[in-house]
């Protein structure tokens, strides 16, 4: 049986970290460069994955112990942080954003920690809905850098995400946050956000297949990793799940002693596009209701002043029933109807003749959700696909990160195309990334720029052949920084609607090219 030595793992981690950046000054720009130097390369990631898989107990304990040391050095009191902790495969970021929006509108001082970012790392740390300022980011970054990376306590081997987790918790403590919403990075069991010993409530959004090289190849294995955020006596909410995943979640909740509840569907007004957001909203409402019941900073009667049935909810049993909380407080309704979450079912009218539809879907399950959203978009044109084709040209812009399957993501779109459920795409645009985009995905891009893009092109050609689709669309590989100009040029002769999907990094690259640097 494979046994991976933890000390060996730490040594490999140290040997393969990007050489520590030597900042030239103490400004914001240098803080970003220093932060990016904490990214690990492929060799480190492979070692980390092996350690998680084959030496679970020791890796979990050792990495947790190191994180606890960092928390202590930064004088962070985890016991005082009122935390909502959310894991899941798809929808966890949206759920966190909706939950934060609800509670911010209720009057709480909120802190929101999410990933990944689209343009700037500052997006990951938000206070009262606003990303942390450059000045605050720089202030807290150097505070943590000096103590954890270069300080007298010795150099900790903190990768990018773990460092930012500690930094975010420090920010929220010092800025007087009384409601912290944490989105898990990957999995849950050994994620750095799982350092919180006793959150107020936990949530698990829709589960599916993603990060399988890390979390496992079955829904049961993936669900087990996500269930790692459950805590004794702390309510856990989830949405309807595939049977295989739901059985694992229920079993784990019983073993841990975490009272379990499945949220009902939501009917109401949302600011976020897509029917799938109703499921996320249901989870957000449950998390917010539970938080309001348990928190100790606001009189509950001022929150549920139109209905006293909230008293029927028992936190210890988690006997959740949405009817106990109806009608929803105005703060909840406002939070749901005003929440903004870029890069997810997002519409941008770039010019009179160029419309962009951006969705960071990147799993086979989220591909179906994105496809349903796209169907609703094109159906609003009120014409058949053939008539639509005369009014507008449709471009599919797609890429995905290495390790994911382009075919499994694209197959539903090809099927819908073949069956005339959506208008034909006249062009397929495959954006090319290179190392100029380290602000988005440092050290995760291909060393040979066109290799991965050519593989995606081959997948497209095979899918189009298998579906016998004619006429064949033009397939174009274009640098990410040039794709908007390319689409603009196409719009000179026709109305253009672009669906861009497959990766949040793609969406981040597009938004950066449109909005510029921060």
CSV table of C-alpha atoms in Angstrom, one decimal, residues 80-295:
chain,number,residue,atom,x,y,z
A,80,UNK,CA,-15.6,35.1,17.9
A,81,UNK,CA,-16.2,34.9,14.2
A,82,UNK,CA,-19.9,34.2,13.2
A,83,UNK,CA,-19.4,32.1,10.1
A,84,UNK,CA,-21.6,30.6,7.5
A,85,UNK,CA,-19.6,27.9,5.7
A,86,UNK,CA,-20.6,26.7,2.2
A,87,UNK,CA,-19.3,23.8,0.1
A,88,UNK,CA,-20.5,22.3,-3.2
A,89,UNK,CA,-19.7,21.6,-6.8
A,90,UNK,CA,-21.8,24.2,-8.5
A,91,UNK,CA,-23.7,27.2,-7.1
A,92,UNK,CA,-21.7,27.6,-3.9
A,93,UNK,CA,-20.3,31.0,-5.0
A,94,UNK,CA,-23.8,32.2,-6.0
A,95,UNK,CA,-25.2,30.8,-2.8
A,96,UNK,CA,-22.6,32.7,-0.7
A,97,UNK,CA,-23.2,35.9,-2.7
A,98,UNK,CA,-27.0,35.6,-2.2
A,99,UNK,CA,-26.6,34.8,1.5
A,100,UNK,CA,-24.3,37.8,2.1
A,101,UNK,CA,-26.6,40.1,0.2
A,102,UNK,CA,-29.6,39.0,2.3
A,103,UNK,CA,-27.8,39.5,5.6
A,104,UNK,CA,-26.1,42.8,4.5
A,105,UNK,CA,-29.6,44.2,3.7
A,106,UNK,CA,-30.7,43.0,7.2
A,107,UNK,CA,-28.1,45.3,8.7
A,108,UNK,CA,-25.2,42.9,9.5
A,109,UNK,CA,-21.7,44.0,8.8
A,110,UNK,CA,-20.8,41.2,6.3
A,111,UNK,CA,-17.5,39.7,5.2
A,112,UNK,CA,-17.5,37.5,2.1
A,113,UNK,CA,-14.6,35.2,1.0
A,114,UNK,CA,-15.0,33.5,-2.3
A,115,UNK,CA,-12.9,32.1,-5.2
A,116,UNK,CA,-11.7,32.3,-7.8
A,117,UNK,CA,-11.4,35.9,-8.7
A,118,UNK,CA,-12.2,37.2,-12.2
A,119,UNK,CA,-9.9,40.2,-12.5
A,120,UNK,CA,-8.3,41.0,-9.2
A,121,UNK,CA,-7.6,39.0,-6.0
A,122,UNK,CA,-9.3,41.8,-4.1
A,123,UNK,CA,-12.6,40.4,-5.3
A,124,UNK,CA,-12.1,37.4,-3.1
A,125,UNK,CA,-12.4,39.5,0.1
A,126,UNK,CA,-15.5,41.7,0.4
A,127,UNK,CA,-16.8,43.8,3.2
A,128,UNK,CA,-20.5,44.9,3.1
A,129,UNK,CA,-20.6,43.8,-0.6
A,130,UNK,CA,-17.6,45.8,-1.7
A,131,UNK,CA,-14.3,44.3,-2.6
A,132,UNK,CA,-11.5,45.4,-0.2
A,133,UNK,CA,-9.8,48.6,-1.3
A,134,UNK,CA,-6.2,48.5,-2.6
A,135,UNK,CA,-5.1,50.4,0.5
A,136,UNK,CA,-6.7,47.8,2.8
A,137,UNK,CA,-5.5,44.9,0.7
A,138,UNK,CA,-2.0,46.2,0.8
A,139,UNK,CA,-2.1,46.9,4.6
A,140,UNK,CA,-3.3,43.4,5.5
A,141,UNK,CA,-1.2,41.6,3.0
A,142,UNK,CA,2.0,43.0,4.3
A,143,UNK,CA,0.9,42.4,7.9
A,144,UNK,CA,0.4,38.7,7.1
A,145,UNK,CA,3.5,38.5,4.8
A,146,UNK,CA,5.8,39.9,7.4
A,147,UNK,CA,4.6,37.5,10.1
A,148,UNK,CA,4.0,34.3,8.2
A,149,UNK,CA,6.3,34.3,5.2
A,150,UNK,CA,9.4,36.4,6.1
A,151,UNK,CA,9.0,37.0,9.8
A,152,UNK,CA,10.8,35.7,12.9
A,153,UNK,CA,8.4,32.8,13.2
A,154,UNK,CA,10.0,31.2,10.2
A,155,UNK,CA,8.8,30.7,6.7
A,156,UNK,CA,5.5,28.8,6.4
A,157,UNK,CA,4.9,26.9,3.2
A,158,UNK,CA,1.6,28.7,2.6
A,159,UNK,CA,0.2,28.4,-0.9
A,160,UNK,CA,-1.8,31.2,-2.5
A,161,UNK,CA,-5.3,30.1,-1.3
A,162,UNK,CA,-4.2,29.2,2.3
A,163,UNK,CA,-2.4,32.5,2.7
A,164,UNK,CA,-5.5,34.4,1.4
A,165,UNK,CA,-7.8,32.4,3.8
A,166,UNK,CA,-5.7,33.6,6.8
A,167,UNK,CA,-5.6,37.1,5.5
A,168,UNK,CA,-9.3,37.2,4.9
A,169,UNK,CA,-10.0,36.1,8.5
A,170,UNK,CA,-7.7,38.7,9.8
A,171,UNK,CA,-9.4,41.4,7.7
A,172,UNK,CA,-12.9,40.4,8.9
A,173,UNK,CA,-11.8,40.4,12.5
A,174,UNK,CA,-10.1,43.8,12.4
A,175,UNK,CA,-12.8,45.4,10.3
A,176,UNK,CA,-15.6,44.6,12.8
A,177,UNK,CA,-17.5,42.0,10.6
A,178,UNK,CA,-20.3,40.3,12.5
A,179,UNK,CA,-21.4,37.9,9.8
A,180,UNK,CA,-18.7,36.0,7.8
A,181,UNK,CA,-19.6,33.9,4.7
A,182,UNK,CA,-16.9,31.5,3.6
A,183,UNK,CA,-16.9,29.6,0.3
A,184,UNK,CA,-14.9,26.4,0.3
A,185,UNK,CA,-12.0,26.4,-2.3
A,186,UNK,CA,-11.9,22.7,-3.2
A,187,UNK,CA,-13.7,19.9,-1.4
A,188,UNK,CA,-14.2,20.8,2.2
A,189,UNK,CA,-12.5,18.2,4.4
A,190,UNK,CA,-9.0,19.5,4.2
A,191,UNK,CA,-9.8,22.9,2.7
A,192,UNK,CA,-8.2,25.8,4.5
A,193,UNK,CA,-11.6,27.4,5.2
A,194,UNK,CA,-12.4,24.3,7.3
A,195,UNK,CA,-10.3,25.8,10.0
A,196,UNK,CA,-13.4,27.3,11.6
A,197,UNK,CA,-14.1,25.1,14.6
A,198,UNK,CA,-17.8,26.0,15.1
A,199,UNK,CA,-19.6,27.9,12.3
A,200,UNK,CA,-23.1,29.1,12.9
A,201,UNK,CA,-24.4,27.0,10.0
A,202,UNK,CA,-23.1,25.1,7.0
A,203,UNK,CA,-24.5,24.5,3.5
A,204,UNK,CA,-23.8,22.2,0.6
A,205,UNK,CA,-24.9,23.3,-2.8
A,206,UNK,CA,-25.5,21.0,-5.8
A,207,UNK,CA,-22.9,18.3,-6.2
A,208,UNK,CA,-21.4,16.9,-9.4
A,209,UNK,CA,-18.2,15.8,-11.1
A,210,UNK,CA,-15.3,18.3,-10.7
A,211,UNK,CA,-11.7,18.2,-9.4
A,212,UNK,CA,-12.0,14.4,-9.7
A,213,UNK,CA,-8.2,14.0,-9.5
A,214,UNK,CA,-8.4,15.5,-6.0
A,215,UNK,CA,-11.8,14.6,-4.6
A,216,UNK,CA,-12.4,11.1,-6.2
A,217,UNK,CA,-14.1,9.6,-9.2
A,218,UNK,CA,-17.5,8.9,-7.8
A,219,UNK,CA,-20.3,11.1,-6.5
A,220,UNK,CA,-20.0,9.2,-3.2
A,221,UNK,CA,-16.3,10.1,-2.8
A,222,UNK,CA,-16.9,13.7,-3.8
A,223,UNK,CA,-19.9,14.0,-1.4
A,224,UNK,CA,-17.7,12.6,1.4
A,225,UNK,CA,-15.1,15.3,0.9
A,226,UNK,CA,-17.8,18.0,0.8
A,227,UNK,CA,-19.4,16.6,4.0
A,228,UNK,CA,-16.1,17.3,5.7
A,229,UNK,CA,-17.4,20.7,6.7
A,230,UNK,CA,-20.1,19.3,8.9
A,231,UNK,CA,-19.6,19.9,12.6
A,232,UNK,CA,-21.3,18.3,15.7
A,233,UNK,CA,-24.4,20.2,16.7
A,234,UNK,CA,-24.2,22.6,13.8
A,235,UNK,CA,-27.1,22.6,11.3
A,236,UNK,CA,-26.3,21.7,7.7
A,237,UNK,CA,-28.6,22.5,4.8
A,238,UNK,CA,-28.4,21.1,1.3
A,239,UNK,CA,-30.4,21.1,-2.0
A,240,UNK,CA,-31.9,18.1,-3.8
A,241,UNK,CA,-29.0,15.8,-4.8
A,242,UNK,CA,-28.4,12.7,-6.8
A,243,UNK,CA,-29.3,9.6,-4.7
A,244,UNK,CA,-25.6,8.5,-4.5
A,245,UNK,CA,-24.5,11.9,-3.1
A,246,UNK,CA,-27.5,12.4,-0.8
A,247,UNK,CA,-27.0,9.1,0.9
A,248,UNK,CA,-23.4,10.0,1.8
A,249,UNK,CA,-24.5,13.4,3.0
A,250,UNK,CA,-27.2,12.0,5.3
A,251,UNK,CA,-24.9,9.3,6.6
A,252,UNK,CA,-22.1,11.7,7.4
A,253,UNK,CA,-24.5,14.1,9.1
A,254,UNK,CA,-25.7,11.3,11.4
A,255,UNK,CA,-22.1,10.2,12.2
A,256,UNK,CA,-21.0,13.7,13.0
A,257,UNK,CA,-24.2,14.7,14.8
A,258,UNK,CA,-25.0,17.6,12.4
A,259,UNK,CA,-28.8,18.1,12.1
A,260,UNK,CA,-29.6,17.8,8.4
A,261,UNK,CA,-32.2,19.5,6.3
A,262,UNK,CA,-33.1,19.6,2.5
A,263,UNK,CA,-34.3,23.0,1.4
A,264,UNK,CA,-37.5,23.4,-0.6
A,265,UNK,CA,-37.8,25.2,-4.0
A,266,UNK,CA,-37.8,29.1,-4.1
A,267,UNK,CA,-40.5,31.1,-5.8
A,268,UNK,CA,-39.9,34.8,-6.0
A,269,UNK,CA,-37.8,37.5,-7.7
A,270,UNK,CA,-34.1,37.2,-8.3
A,271,UNK,CA,-31.6,39.5,-9.8
A,272,UNK,CA,-29.4,36.6,-11.0
A,273,UNK,CA,-30.2,35.1,-14.3
A,274,UNK,CA,-31.0,31.4,-14.8
A,275,UNK,CA,-33.6,29.0,-13.3
A,276,UNK,CA,-30.7,27.2,-11.4
A,277,UNK,CA,-30.3,30.3,-9.2
A,278,UNK,CA,-33.7,29.4,-7.6
A,279,UNK,CA,-32.0,26.4,-6.0
A,280,UNK,CA,-29.1,28.5,-4.8
A,281,UNK,CA,-31.6,31.1,-3.5
A,282,UNK,CA,-33.5,28.4,-1.5
A,283,UNK,CA,-30.2,27.4,0.2
A,284,UNK,CA,-29.2,31.0,0.8
A,285,UNK,CA,-32.6,31.8,2.5
A,286,UNK,CA,-32.3,28.8,4.8
A,287,UNK,CA,-28.7,29.7,5.7
A,288,UNK,CA,-29.7,33.3,6.4
A,289,UNK,CA,-32.8,32.3,8.4
A,290,UNK,CA,-30.7,29.9,10.6
A,291,UNK,CA,-28.1,32.6,11.1
A,292,UNK,CA,-30.6,35.2,12.1
A,293,UNK,CA,-32.1,32.8,14.7
A,294,UNK,CA,-28.8,31.9,16.2
A,295,UNK,CA,-26.9,35.2,16.0
